[in-house]
Amino acid sequence: MVSHVGRGVISNNSGEIGGGLGGVHVVLKKGPWTAAEDAVLLEYVKRQGEGNWNAVQKNTSLQRCGKSCRLRWANHLRPFLRKGPFTPEEEKTIIDLHAKIGNKWARMAAQLPGRTDNEIKNYWNTRLKRRQRAGLPVYPMELLQQQFNHRLHQKPSQNITVSPSSSFASIISAAAAASSSTCHQNQHSRLNQNSVNFIKNCTSLDLLDYSPYLNNMNPSNSFPLPRQVNNNGLTSGNGFSYQNAQLFNQALLEKSLSFDINLGLNSAPDPVSTSTTNTTSFDPVGLLGMATGNNELSSIQNTIQTSNNSGYTRSDDVKGEASSDGDEEYDKVARGNSGLLGDLLEESQSIKRCKDNSEKNIKAEYDGLSADTFQDFKAGNTNGLSNPKHEAYSGAFISGHSTIGMNDEKAEATEEMNIMDEDLLSLLDCPSPVCIPDWYGVSSSTNNSNYSSREPSNITIAHVPNIKADEDDDGDESICCWNNMSRVLS
DNA sequence: AAATGTGTCAACCGCGCGCTC
DNA sequence: CGAGCGCGCGGTTGACACATT
């Protein structure tokens, strides 16, 4: 019945008023409102008050459906509307609220006098897009840490379902619940034990900004320290490399295949069936996607890609030590973590500069490489490369602990980290680089059940070393959670 | 200067909820 | 109790302006 879909067209789509008009087809206007139409609507509301929007078309000359009238009134004509850009306070409020309640625009608008849900929604979507493009997490780290700590000490009283539209607070709740819950002790897996140890040995989860929420192996549940960025845009400090981050990703993915949150925290575990009833499939991949506001799962890859390509890894530590180095670019990047649009703009520019700098420096360092090789590596194509020079170059690029451009002291500390990385790698005895499964980019909106049936085909762990699991009895319940991983390599 | 990309704004659409009959 | 209706919400899209290449 719609003659056209578009702006400024006349439609005979009677929409909601169909029934009320007894089947009379009324040509309704669509598209932008004119001043004259506004005047008519204003006058009507002045006389009749808000509501009964379908009556507007009946009682006035307006050729607009009730919905359109309501929208026009709510977003443009009603009194006390605030126009213009959001203030920093408003932006902060929006970010806070979104972290708490998710995409509840109307509820947010209720907290922001004079602002409409549409405005807030537009603002958020723009911000989201921008952060995604920059490979940044949606929420400022401070906020996340605050939320996580808060949720951690709250035992959920009811089941939590995690969906793509979940607020981050609910996701964090789920992670915190899993973290503190008593988990099933059966179905041990050697790989899982190793994963546990691996994770426990990690002090920083670089490249996976929000993976800490899933890291229920951290006994203190403390938030990991972020990486630092030196003045070449290269990462340094505590943390682990791109390769190890991928291993950690893999661990999370493995975990996703079998880790169910039983959110009935006090319910007795069912030793036989651990994943079929009353459990919510816990999908770290999807959660990470959501954590960064990206339901299409590109966030992790974006982050890794950023590091891989440029050697740059963003630090979330707004108050990080790097700022004290007088590193302006770093400061700008860190400032961008406020999540405010103005800072974001500056941040993305700084990231670009950092990236350019690091590429320049690395290219200079390994000047003997051909341009093609350089581009190949940037593209992640390292297949069949055995040139030592290239390997060094690869290391500089892949590792989060490049020493290029560092002073001796920093370089020494970073070298230590690289050694640690290698140790961790050797513990897992993984071929390097670890392949990212081809299904890794699957949207988190995909039915979670898919994950349980999709083995990561590209993960190639030849064998897993026999590492004694850390079975200390210091009350580290979280081990149980990982022990709950089953069927991973069966 | 033209093409392309990006941001912003405004509007439409489908869906679900609650009320009324 | 169920159908019809009004309304609100959240997702999506299109137009336009501006920035970048």
Short mmCIF file of C-alpha atoms (C1' of nucleotides) in Angstrom, two decimals:
data_model
loop_
_atom_site.label_atom_id
_atom_site.label_comp_id
_atom_site.label_asym_id
_atom_site.label_seq_id
_atom_site.Cartn_x
_atom_site.Cartn_y
_atom_site.Cartn_z
CA MET A 1 0.00 0.00 0.00
CA VAL A 2 2.96 2.26 0.32
CA SER A 3 3.40 4.22 -2.83
CA HIS A 4 7.00 5.14 -2.11
CA VAL A 5 9.40 4.74 0.64
CA GLY A 6 11.45 7.78 1.03
CA ARG A 7 11.44 11.41 1.91
CA GLY A 8 8.85 13.91 1.04
CA VAL A 9 6.57 11.40 -0.59
CA ILE A 10 2.89 11.01 -0.32
CA SER A 11 1.80 7.67 0.96
CA ASN A 12 -1.55 6.12 1.32
CA ASN A 13 -0.24 3.87 3.99
CA SER A 14 -2.81 4.41 6.63
CA GLY A 15 -0.66 2.66 9.19
CA GLU A 16 -2.11 2.64 12.64
CA ILE A 17 -5.10 4.70 11.78
CA GLY A 18 -6.47 2.20 9.36
CA GLY A 19 -8.97 0.67 11.71
CA GLY A 20 -10.07 3.95 13.07
CA LEU A 21 -10.86 5.28 9.67
CA GLY A 22 -13.14 2.46 8.76
CA GLY A 23 -11.11 1.52 5.75
CA VAL A 24 -11.05 4.98 4.24
CA HIS A 25 -7.76 5.46 2.47
CA VAL A 26 -6.14 8.67 3.43
CA VAL A 27 -3.13 9.95 1.62
CA LEU A 28 -0.54 10.66 4.26
CA LYS A 29 2.51 12.72 3.78
CA LYS A 30 5.94 11.49 4.68
CA GLY A 31 9.28 13.14 4.84
CA PRO A 32 10.46 16.36 6.39
CA TRP A 33 7.98 18.53 8.17
CA THR A 34 7.26 22.01 6.97
CA ALA A 35 6.90 25.05 9.20
CA ALA A 36 3.22 25.15 8.37
CA GLU A 37 2.74 21.57 9.49
CA ASP A 38 4.63 22.30 12.68
CA ALA A 39 2.34 25.21 13.35
CA VAL A 40 -0.73 23.07 12.90
CA LEU A 41 0.56 20.41 15.22
CA LEU A 42 1.63 22.96 17.81
CA GLU A 43 -1.74 24.54 17.74
CA TYR A 44 -3.44 21.19 18.09
CA VAL A 45 -1.36 20.14 21.08
CA LYS A 46 -1.94 23.53 22.66
CA ARG A 47 -5.66 22.95 22.42
CA GLN A 48 -5.96 19.23 23.05
CA GLY A 49 -2.81 18.35 24.89
CA GLU A 50 -0.43 15.51 24.16
CA GLY A 51 -1.61 12.07 23.23
CA ASN A 52 -4.33 10.76 21.00
CA TRP A 53 -2.03 11.35 18.09
CA ASN A 54 -4.16 9.59 15.57
CA ALA A 55 -6.83 12.16 16.21
CA VAL A 56 -4.55 14.88 14.91
CA GLN A 57 -5.01 13.82 11.36
CA LYS A 58 -8.76 13.55 11.82
CA ASN A 59 -9.21 16.90 13.48
CA THR A 60 -6.75 19.02 11.60
CA SER A 61 -5.61 19.60 8.09
CA LEU A 62 -2.43 17.67 8.77
CA GLN A 63 -1.87 14.77 6.45
CA ARG A 64 0.38 12.96 8.87
CA CYS A 65 -0.09 9.71 10.71
CA GLY A 66 -0.24 9.68 14.46
CA LYS A 67 3.17 8.20 14.79
CA SER A 68 4.72 10.90 12.74
CA CYS A 69 2.95 13.57 14.80
CA ARG A 70 4.08 12.08 18.05
CA LEU A 71 7.65 11.86 16.82
CA ARG A 72 7.65 15.41 15.56
CA TRP A 73 6.27 16.67 18.80
CA ALA A 74 8.57 14.67 21.00
CA ASN A 75 11.73 15.38 19.09
CA HIS A 76 11.23 18.93 17.90
CA LEU A 77 8.20 20.80 19.07
CA ARG A 78 7.73 20.07 22.72
CA PRO A 79 8.97 22.73 25.09
CA PHE A 80 12.24 22.69 26.99
CA LEU A 81 14.07 20.73 24.35
CA ARG A 82 17.78 21.20 24.41
CA LYS A 83 19.40 21.47 21.05
CA GLY A 84 23.03 21.56 20.18
CA PRO A 85 25.92 19.28 20.95
CA PHE A 86 26.07 17.25 24.11
CA THR A 87 28.08 18.68 26.93
CA PRO A 88 30.92 16.60 28.36
CA GLU A 89 28.77 15.94 31.41
CA GLU A 90 25.97 14.70 29.23
CA GLU A 91 28.35 12.51 27.29
CA LYS A 92 29.65 11.02 30.47
CA THR A 93 26.14 10.40 31.66
CA ILE A 94 25.26 8.64 28.45
CA ILE A 95 28.30 6.41 28.64
CA ASP A 96 27.59 5.59 32.27
CA LEU A 97 23.97 4.88 31.56
CA HIS A 98 24.73 2.77 28.55
CA ALA A 99 27.11 0.70 30.59
CA LYS A 100 24.35 0.12 33.07
CA ILE A 101 21.24 -0.29 30.99
CA GLY A 102 22.32 -0.82 27.42
CA ASN A 103 20.35 0.52 24.49
CA LYS A 104 17.50 1.91 26.53
CA TRP A 105 17.40 5.26 24.82
CA ALA A 106 14.15 6.40 26.28
CA ARG A 107 15.33 5.65 29.78
CA MET A 108 18.52 7.51 29.12
CA ALA A 109 16.57 10.44 27.78
CA ALA A 110 14.63 10.51 31.01
CA GLN A 111 17.90 11.13 32.80
CA LEU A 112 18.92 13.89 30.45
CA PRO A 113 16.43 16.73 30.62
CA GLY A 114 15.68 18.25 27.25
CA ARG A 115 17.31 15.48 25.30
CA THR A 116 15.44 13.02 23.15
CA ASP A 117 15.97 9.32 22.81
CA ASN A 118 16.64 9.85 19.13
CA GLU A 119 19.43 12.30 19.83
CA ILE A 120 21.02 9.98 22.33
CA LYS A 121 20.72 7.05 20.02
CA ASN A 122 22.31 8.96 17.18
CA TYR A 123 25.07 10.14 19.40
CA TRP A 124 25.80 6.68 20.66
CA ASN A 125 25.76 5.06 17.26
CA THR A 126 28.17 7.63 15.90
CA ARG A 127 30.43 7.20 18.87
CA LEU A 128 30.26 3.45 18.56
CA LYS A 129 31.14 3.54 14.91
CA ARG A 130 34.05 5.79 15.58
CA ARG A 131 35.45 3.66 18.33
CA GLN A 132 35.05 0.52 16.32
CA ARG A 133 36.91 2.03 13.46
CA ALA A 134 39.69 3.06 15.78
CA GLY A 135 39.75 -0.42 17.29
CA LEU A 136 38.90 0.93 20.68
CA PRO A 137 36.68 -0.43 23.38
CA VAL A 138 33.40 1.30 23.85
CA TYR A 139 33.67 2.03 27.50
CA PRO A 140 36.44 3.83 29.36
CA MET A 141 38.57 1.46 31.37
CA GLU A 142 37.85 3.22 34.61
CA LEU A 143 34.19 2.65 34.15
CA LEU A 144 34.68 -0.98 33.30
CA GLN A 145 36.87 -1.61 36.27
CA GLN A 146 34.37 0.11 38.48
CA GLN A 147 31.53 -1.93 37.04
CA PHE A 148 33.45 -5.15 37.29
CA ASN A 149 34.45 -4.63 40.89
CA HIS A 150 30.96 -3.65 41.74
CA ARG A 151 29.39 -6.64 40.07
CA LEU A 152 31.95 -8.98 41.41
CA HIS A 153 30.75 -8.41 44.92
CA GLN A 154 27.15 -8.83 43.99
CA LYS A 155 25.86 -12.33 43.81
CA PRO A 156 23.18 -12.39 41.22
CA SER A 157 19.93 -13.64 42.54
CA GLN A 158 18.53 -14.74 39.28
CA ASN A 159 19.57 -16.08 35.98
CA ILE A 160 21.18 -13.67 33.64
CA THR A 161 20.73 -14.05 29.97
CA VAL A 162 23.34 -12.54 27.81
CA SER A 163 22.22 -11.25 24.49
CA PRO A 164 23.68 -8.92 21.91
CA SER A 165 21.70 -6.07 23.35
CA SER A 166 22.71 -6.75 26.92
CA SER A 167 24.14 -3.89 28.79
CA PHE A 168 27.74 -4.28 29.65
CA ALA A 169 26.77 -4.36 33.27
CA SER A 170 24.79 -7.51 32.73
CA ILE A 171 27.62 -9.08 30.85
CA ILE A 172 29.96 -8.22 33.64
CA SER A 173 27.50 -9.67 36.07
CA ALA A 174 27.55 -12.90 34.16
CA ALA A 175 31.32 -12.98 34.14
CA ALA A 176 31.50 -12.11 37.80
CA ALA A 177 28.94 -14.75 38.59
CA ALA A 178 30.93 -17.31 36.74
CA SER A 179 34.00 -16.11 38.49
CA SER A 180 32.62 -16.61 41.95
CA SER A 181 30.48 -19.62 41.35
CA THR A 182 31.27 -23.09 42.41
CA CYS A 183 32.04 -24.99 39.34
CA HIS A 184 31.96 -28.54 38.35
CA GLN A 185 34.98 -30.55 39.17
CA ASN A 186 34.56 -33.38 36.77
CA GLN A 187 35.57 -33.67 33.19
CA HIS A 188 39.10 -32.52 33.69
CA SER A 189 41.08 -31.80 30.65
CA ARG A 190 44.79 -31.57 30.46
CA LEU A 191 44.54 -28.78 28.01
CA ASN A 192 42.22 -26.96 30.30
CA GLN A 193 44.67 -27.28 33.11
CA ASN A 194 47.31 -25.87 30.93
CA SER A 195 45.07 -23.10 29.86
CA VAL A 196 44.44 -22.37 33.47
CA ASN A 197 48.11 -22.13 34.17
CA PHE A 198 48.67 -20.10 31.12
CA ILE A 199 46.03 -17.64 32.03
CA LYS A 200 47.12 -17.48 35.61
CA ASN A 201 50.59 -16.61 34.54
CA CYS A 202 49.40 -13.72 32.53
CA THR A 203 49.52 -10.45 34.28
CA SER A 204 48.20 -8.36 31.49
CA LEU A 205 45.68 -9.02 28.84
CA ASP A 206 46.79 -6.72 26.17
CA LEU A 207 45.02 -6.80 22.86
CA LEU A 208 41.97 -8.15 24.57
CA ASP A 209 40.79 -5.14 26.33
CA TYR A 210 37.80 -6.72 27.88
CA SER A 211 38.83 -10.28 28.17
CA PRO A 212 39.61 -9.77 31.86
CA TYR A 213 35.94 -10.09 32.50
CA LEU A 214 36.14 -13.60 31.29
CA ASN A 215 39.37 -14.30 33.04
CA ASN A 216 37.94 -15.93 36.06
CA MET A 217 41.28 -17.55 36.68
CA ASN A 218 42.68 -14.49 38.27
CA PRO A 219 42.40 -15.27 41.97
CA SER A 220 42.15 -11.70 43.00
CA ASN A 221 39.99 -10.80 40.07
CA SER A 222 42.02 -7.70 39.86
CA PHE A 223 42.06 -5.78 36.70
CA PRO A 224 45.12 -6.40 34.63
CA LEU A 225 47.45 -3.59 33.94
CA PRO A 226 47.40 -2.30 30.46
CA ARG A 227 50.26 -2.12 28.11
CA GLN A 228 52.20 1.00 27.65
CA VAL A 229 52.95 2.68 24.43
CA ASN A 230 56.33 4.16 23.86
CA ASN A 231 57.01 7.17 21.78
CA ASN A 232 57.23 5.13 18.65
CA GLY A 233 53.79 3.85 19.13
CA LEU A 234 55.16 0.46 20.06
CA THR A 235 54.00 -1.38 23.08
CA SER A 236 56.11 -2.11 26.06
CA GLY A 237 55.77 -2.89 29.69
CA ASN A 238 54.08 -5.78 31.32
CA GLY A 239 51.78 -7.66 29.14
CA PHE A 240 52.18 -10.33 26.61
CA SER A 241 52.67 -10.39 22.98
CA TYR A 242 50.44 -10.66 20.04
CA GLN A 243 51.21 -14.32 19.83
CA ASN A 244 50.36 -14.94 23.40
CA ALA A 245 47.30 -12.83 23.10
CA GLN A 246 46.24 -15.12 20.33
CA LEU A 247 46.90 -18.07 22.55
CA PHE A 248 44.76 -16.47 25.14
CA ASN A 249 42.11 -15.87 22.55
CA GLN A 250 42.31 -19.50 21.74
CA ALA A 251 41.95 -20.41 25.36
CA LEU A 252 38.86 -18.30 25.51
CA LEU A 253 37.52 -19.89 22.41
CA GLU A 254 38.12 -23.33 23.81
CA LYS A 255 36.44 -22.21 26.92
CA SER A 256 33.52 -21.02 24.91
CA LEU A 257 32.94 -24.45 23.56
CA SER A 258 32.22 -25.97 26.89
CA PHE A 259 31.95 -23.35 29.53
CA ASP A 260 28.41 -22.88 30.63
CA ILE A 261 27.48 -20.44 33.24
CA ASN A 262 25.28 -22.02 35.76
CA LEU A 263 23.92 -18.89 37.24
CA GLY A 264 21.96 -20.68 39.87
CA LEU A 265 24.95 -20.25 42.05
CA ASN A 266 23.81 -22.38 44.87
CA SER A 267 22.34 -25.15 42.87
CA ALA A 268 24.11 -28.42 43.10
CA PRO A 269 26.14 -29.23 40.06
CA ASP A 270 24.91 -32.01 37.98
CA PRO A 271 27.85 -34.32 37.51
CA VAL A 272 26.41 -35.88 34.43
CA SER A 273 24.85 -33.14 32.49
CA THR A 274 26.65 -29.89 32.82
CA SER A 275 25.48 -28.03 29.84
CA THR A 276 22.06 -29.08 28.81
CA THR A 277 19.70 -27.69 31.34
CA ASN A 278 19.21 -24.34 32.91
CA THR A 279 22.49 -23.04 31.75
CA THR A 280 23.31 -20.25 29.46
CA SER A 281 25.85 -20.89 26.86
CA PHE A 282 28.67 -18.53 27.65
CA ASP A 283 30.25 -17.22 24.58
CA PRO A 284 33.35 -15.24 25.26
CA VAL A 285 33.72 -14.40 21.66
CA GLY A 286 30.32 -12.93 21.47
CA LEU A 287 30.78 -11.25 24.77
CA LEU A 288 33.97 -9.70 23.66
CA GLY A 289 32.21 -8.50 20.62
CA MET A 290 29.55 -6.99 22.75
CA ALA A 291 32.04 -5.66 25.19
CA THR A 292 33.42 -3.52 22.51
CA GLY A 293 30.02 -2.75 21.25
CA ASN A 294 30.61 -4.76 18.19
CA ASN A 295 28.14 -7.47 17.60
CA GLU A 296 29.91 -8.54 14.51
CA LEU A 297 32.90 -9.63 16.40
CA SER A 298 35.42 -7.53 14.66
CA SER A 299 36.64 -5.90 17.79
CA ILE A 300 39.12 -8.52 18.79
CA GLN A 301 40.41 -8.88 15.34
CA ASN A 302 40.56 -5.17 14.95
CA THR A 303 42.59 -4.90 18.07
CA ILE A 304 44.92 -7.64 17.10
CA GLN A 305 45.16 -6.32 13.64
CA THR A 306 46.10 -2.96 14.95
CA SER A 307 48.88 -4.41 16.95
CA ASN A 308 50.01 -6.74 14.27
CA ASN A 309 50.11 -4.17 11.61
CA SER A 310 51.55 -1.28 13.37
CA GLY A 311 53.09 -2.47 16.55
CA TYR A 312 50.79 -0.11 18.27
CA THR A 313 48.65 -1.30 21.07
CA ARG A 314 46.47 1.12 22.85
CA SER A 315 46.76 1.38 26.54
CA ASP A 316 43.71 1.91 28.58
CA ASP A 317 45.53 3.20 31.53
CA VAL A 318 44.45 6.76 31.55
CA LYS A 319 46.61 7.45 34.52
CA GLY A 320 49.39 5.35 33.12
CA GLU A 321 53.01 5.97 33.76
CA ALA A 322 53.63 6.62 30.15
CA SER A 323 52.10 10.00 30.51
CA SER A 324 54.85 11.00 32.82
CA ASP A 325 57.33 10.50 30.05
CA GLY A 326 56.02 13.62 28.46
CA ASP A 327 54.83 11.59 25.54
CA GLU A 328 52.25 13.86 24.05
CA GLU A 329 50.94 11.41 21.55
CA TYR A 330 50.47 8.87 24.23
CA ASP A 331 48.72 11.36 26.39
CA LYS A 332 46.33 12.11 23.63
CA VAL A 333 45.65 8.48 23.06
CA ALA A 334 45.08 7.91 26.71
CA ARG A 335 42.89 10.93 26.98
CA GLY A 336 40.76 9.51 24.24
CA ASN A 337 39.86 6.79 26.61
CA SER A 338 37.55 9.15 28.33
CA GLY A 339 35.18 8.05 25.65
CA LEU A 340 34.13 11.58 24.92
CA LEU A 341 33.78 12.49 21.32
CA GLY A 342 36.18 15.36 21.35
CA ASP A 343 38.85 13.22 22.88
CA LEU A 344 38.08 10.44 20.50
CA LEU A 345 38.73 12.62 17.52
CA GLU A 346 42.08 13.57 18.88
CA GLU A 347 42.71 10.02 19.90
CA SER A 348 42.13 8.57 16.49
CA GLN A 349 44.43 11.13 14.98
CA SER A 350 47.09 10.29 17.51
CA ILE A 351 46.70 6.61 16.84
CA LYS A 352 47.20 7.28 13.20
CA ARG A 353 50.33 9.26 13.95
CA CYS A 354 51.61 6.57 16.26
CA LYS A 355 50.98 3.99 13.60
CA ASP A 356 52.75 6.01 10.97
CA ASN A 357 55.70 6.59 13.27
CA SER A 358 56.05 2.98 14.19
CA GLU A 359 55.90 1.85 10.61
CA LYS A 360 58.49 4.40 9.68
CA ASN A 361 60.81 3.37 12.48
CA ILE A 362 60.46 -0.30 11.88
CA LYS A 363 60.92 0.08 8.21
CA ALA A 364 64.06 2.05 8.80
CA GLU A 365 65.30 -0.57 11.24
CA TYR A 366 64.88 -3.30 8.69
CA ASP A 367 65.73 -1.38 5.65
CA GLY A 368 67.01 -4.38 3.83
CA LEU A 369 63.58 -5.81 3.40
CA SER A 370 61.79 -5.41 0.17
CA ALA A 371 58.71 -3.32 0.01
CA ASP A 372 56.72 -6.38 -0.91
CA THR A 373 57.89 -8.21 2.14
CA PHE A 374 56.98 -5.26 4.23
CA GLN A 375 53.52 -5.17 2.78
CA ASP A 376 53.21 -8.93 3.05
CA PHE A 377 53.97 -8.77 6.65
CA LYS A 378 51.62 -5.93 7.24
CA ALA A 379 48.99 -8.08 5.68
CA GLY A 380 49.84 -10.84 8.09
CA ASN A 381 51.30 -13.04 5.44
CA THR A 382 54.21 -14.76 7.10
CA ASN A 383 53.88 -18.09 5.44
CA GLY A 384 57.08 -19.78 4.57
CA LEU A 385 59.31 -17.00 5.74
CA SER A 386 62.61 -18.10 7.01
CA ASN A 387 64.80 -15.17 6.36
CA PRO A 388 66.39 -14.35 9.70
CA LYS A 389 66.16 -10.73 8.92
CA HIS A 390 62.52 -11.13 8.27
CA GLU A 391 62.05 -13.10 11.42
CA ALA A 392 63.58 -10.33 13.40
CA TYR A 393 61.36 -8.00 11.57
CA SER A 394 58.41 -10.24 12.26
CA GLY A 395 59.24 -10.29 15.90
CA ALA A 396 59.38 -6.59 16.02
CA PHE A 397 56.04 -6.42 14.39
CA ILE A 398 54.24 -9.23 16.06
CA SER A 399 55.56 -8.99 19.51
CA GLY A 400 54.06 -6.47 21.77
CA HIS A 401 57.47 -5.96 23.26
CA SER A 402 59.51 -4.53 20.52
CA THR A 403 62.57 -2.76 21.75
CA ILE A 404 62.96 -0.61 18.73
CA GLY A 405 63.25 2.96 19.68
CA MET A 406 63.45 2.29 23.39
CA ASN A 407 66.14 3.41 25.70
CA ASP A 408 68.36 0.70 27.22
CA GLU A 409 66.47 0.40 30.44
CA LYS A 410 63.14 0.01 28.79
CA ALA A 411 64.57 -2.26 26.19
CA GLU A 412 66.00 -4.51 28.84
CA ALA A 413 62.69 -4.79 30.63
CA THR A 414 60.97 -5.43 27.39
CA GLU A 415 63.43 -8.11 26.44
CA GLU A 416 62.51 -9.81 29.68
CA MET A 417 58.93 -9.71 28.65
CA ASN A 418 59.78 -11.20 25.31
CA ILE A 419 61.57 -14.02 27.05
CA MET A 420 58.55 -14.54 29.22
CA ASP A 421 56.41 -14.62 26.15
CA GLU A 422 58.60 -17.23 24.62
CA ASP A 423 58.46 -19.24 27.80
CA LEU A 424 54.73 -19.11 27.79
CA LEU A 425 54.69 -20.14 24.20
CA SER A 426 57.00 -22.98 24.87
CA LEU A 427 54.81 -24.14 27.69
CA LEU A 428 52.00 -24.56 25.27
CA ASP A 429 54.31 -25.78 22.58
CA CYS A 430 52.30 -24.05 20.00
CA PRO A 431 53.34 -23.50 16.45
CA SER A 432 53.81 -19.90 15.76
CA PRO A 433 52.07 -17.90 14.67
CA VAL A 434 48.85 -19.41 15.89
CA CYS A 435 46.18 -19.38 13.26
CA ILE A 436 43.00 -17.58 13.93
CA PRO A 437 40.13 -19.90 13.20
CA ASP A 438 38.26 -19.04 10.09
CA TRP A 439 35.04 -18.88 12.02
CA TYR A 440 36.55 -16.38 14.37
CA GLY A 441 34.85 -13.58 12.63
CA VAL A 442 31.40 -15.04 13.01
CA SER A 443 28.94 -12.58 14.34
CA SER A 444 28.16 -12.86 17.96
CA SER A 445 24.58 -12.61 17.01
CA THR A 446 24.94 -16.07 15.63
CA ASN A 447 23.11 -18.54 17.71
CA ASN A 448 25.41 -19.45 20.51
CA SER A 449 24.62 -23.07 20.10
CA ASN A 450 26.63 -22.93 16.95
CA TYR A 451 29.77 -22.58 18.92
CA SER A 452 29.26 -25.79 20.72
CA SER A 453 29.27 -27.62 17.46
CA ARG A 454 31.98 -25.71 15.73
CA GLU A 455 35.43 -26.82 16.50
CA PRO A 456 38.10 -24.27 15.79
CA SER A 457 39.42 -26.05 12.80
CA ASN A 458 42.53 -24.00 12.38
CA ILE A 459 43.84 -24.22 15.87
CA THR A 460 46.82 -26.42 15.75
CA ILE A 461 48.12 -27.47 19.07
CA ALA A 462 50.32 -30.38 18.25
CA HIS A 463 50.44 -31.61 21.77
CA VAL A 464 50.08 -30.16 25.15
CA PRO A 465 52.93 -30.41 27.59
CA ASN A 466 52.30 -32.12 30.81
CA ILE A 467 52.22 -29.23 33.18
CA LYS A 468 51.25 -29.75 36.72
CA ALA A 469 48.18 -27.76 37.35
CA ASP A 470 48.28 -25.19 40.04
CA GLU A 471 46.14 -26.93 42.54
CA ASP A 472 46.95 -24.86 45.52
CA ASP A 473 44.30 -24.85 48.14
CA ASP A 474 44.18 -21.17 48.65
CA GLY A 475 40.57 -21.06 47.86
CA ASP A 476 41.04 -20.42 44.25
CA GLU A 477 37.73 -21.74 43.17
CA SER A 478 38.10 -20.42 39.73
CA ILE A 479 40.16 -23.37 38.73
CA CYS A 480 37.00 -25.38 38.95
CA CYS A 481 35.45 -23.23 36.32
CA TRP A 482 38.16 -24.06 33.90
CA ASN A 483 38.03 -27.65 34.86
CA ASN A 484 34.51 -27.54 33.74
CA MET A 485 35.77 -27.32 30.24
CA SER A 486 35.09 -30.56 28.53
CA ARG A 487 35.00 -31.99 25.08
CA VAL A 488 37.52 -29.47 23.95
CA LEU A 489 39.83 -31.83 22.25
CA SER A 490 37.77 -34.95 22.32
"C1'" DA B 1 37.88 20.24 -8.71
"C1'" DA B 2 35.84 15.86 -8.39
"C1'" DA B 3 35.18 11.65 -5.97
"C1'" DT B 4 34.78 9.38 -1.88
"C1'" DG B 5 34.21 8.90 2.98
"C1'" DT B 6 32.18 10.25 7.27
"C1'" DG B 7 29.12 12.52 10.56
"C1'" DT B 8 24.80 14.31 11.77
"C1'" DC B 9 20.13 14.75 11.76
"C1'" DA B 10 15.51 13.50 11.02
"C1'" DA B 11 12.23 10.44 9.85
"C1'" DC B 12 10.16 5.84 8.99
"C1'" DC B 13 9.26 1.07 10.23
"C1'" DG B 14 8.30 -3.09 12.84
"C1'" DC B 15 7.39 -4.87 17.07
"C1'" DG B 16 5.65 -5.36 21.60
"C1'" DC B 17 3.08 -3.79 25.52
"C1'" DG B 18 -0.92 -2.23 27.82
"C1'" DC B 19 -5.54 -0.69 27.71
"C1'" DT B 20 -10.30 -1.09 26.35
"C1'" DC B 21 -14.22 -3.29 24.71
"C1'" DC C 1 -10.30 -14.17 27.04
"C1'" DG C 2 -9.08 -12.33 22.83
"C1'" DA C 3 -9.11 -8.83 19.25
"C1'" DG C 4 -8.37 -4.11 18.12
"C1'" DC C 5 -6.15 -0.05 18.95
"C1'" DG C 6 -2.89 3.54 20.60
"C1'" DC C 7 1.42 4.34 21.95
"C1'" DG C 8 6.34 4.01 22.81
"C1'" DC C 9 10.74 2.00 21.88
"C1'" DG C 10 14.64 0.62 19.33
"C1'" DG C 11 16.56 -0.29 14.77
"C1'" DT C 12 17.34 1.39 10.38
"C1'" DT C 13 17.62 4.39 6.52
"C1'" DG C 14 18.06 8.50 3.61
"C1'" DA C 15 19.43 13.25 2.85
"C1'" DC C 16 22.58 16.53 3.43
"C1'" DA C 17 26.85 18.85 4.93
"C1'" DC C 18 31.46 18.64 5.63
"C1'" DA C 19 36.13 16.51 5.45
"C1'" DT C 20 39.51 13.98 3.17
"C1'" DT C 21 41.87 12.00 -0.70
#
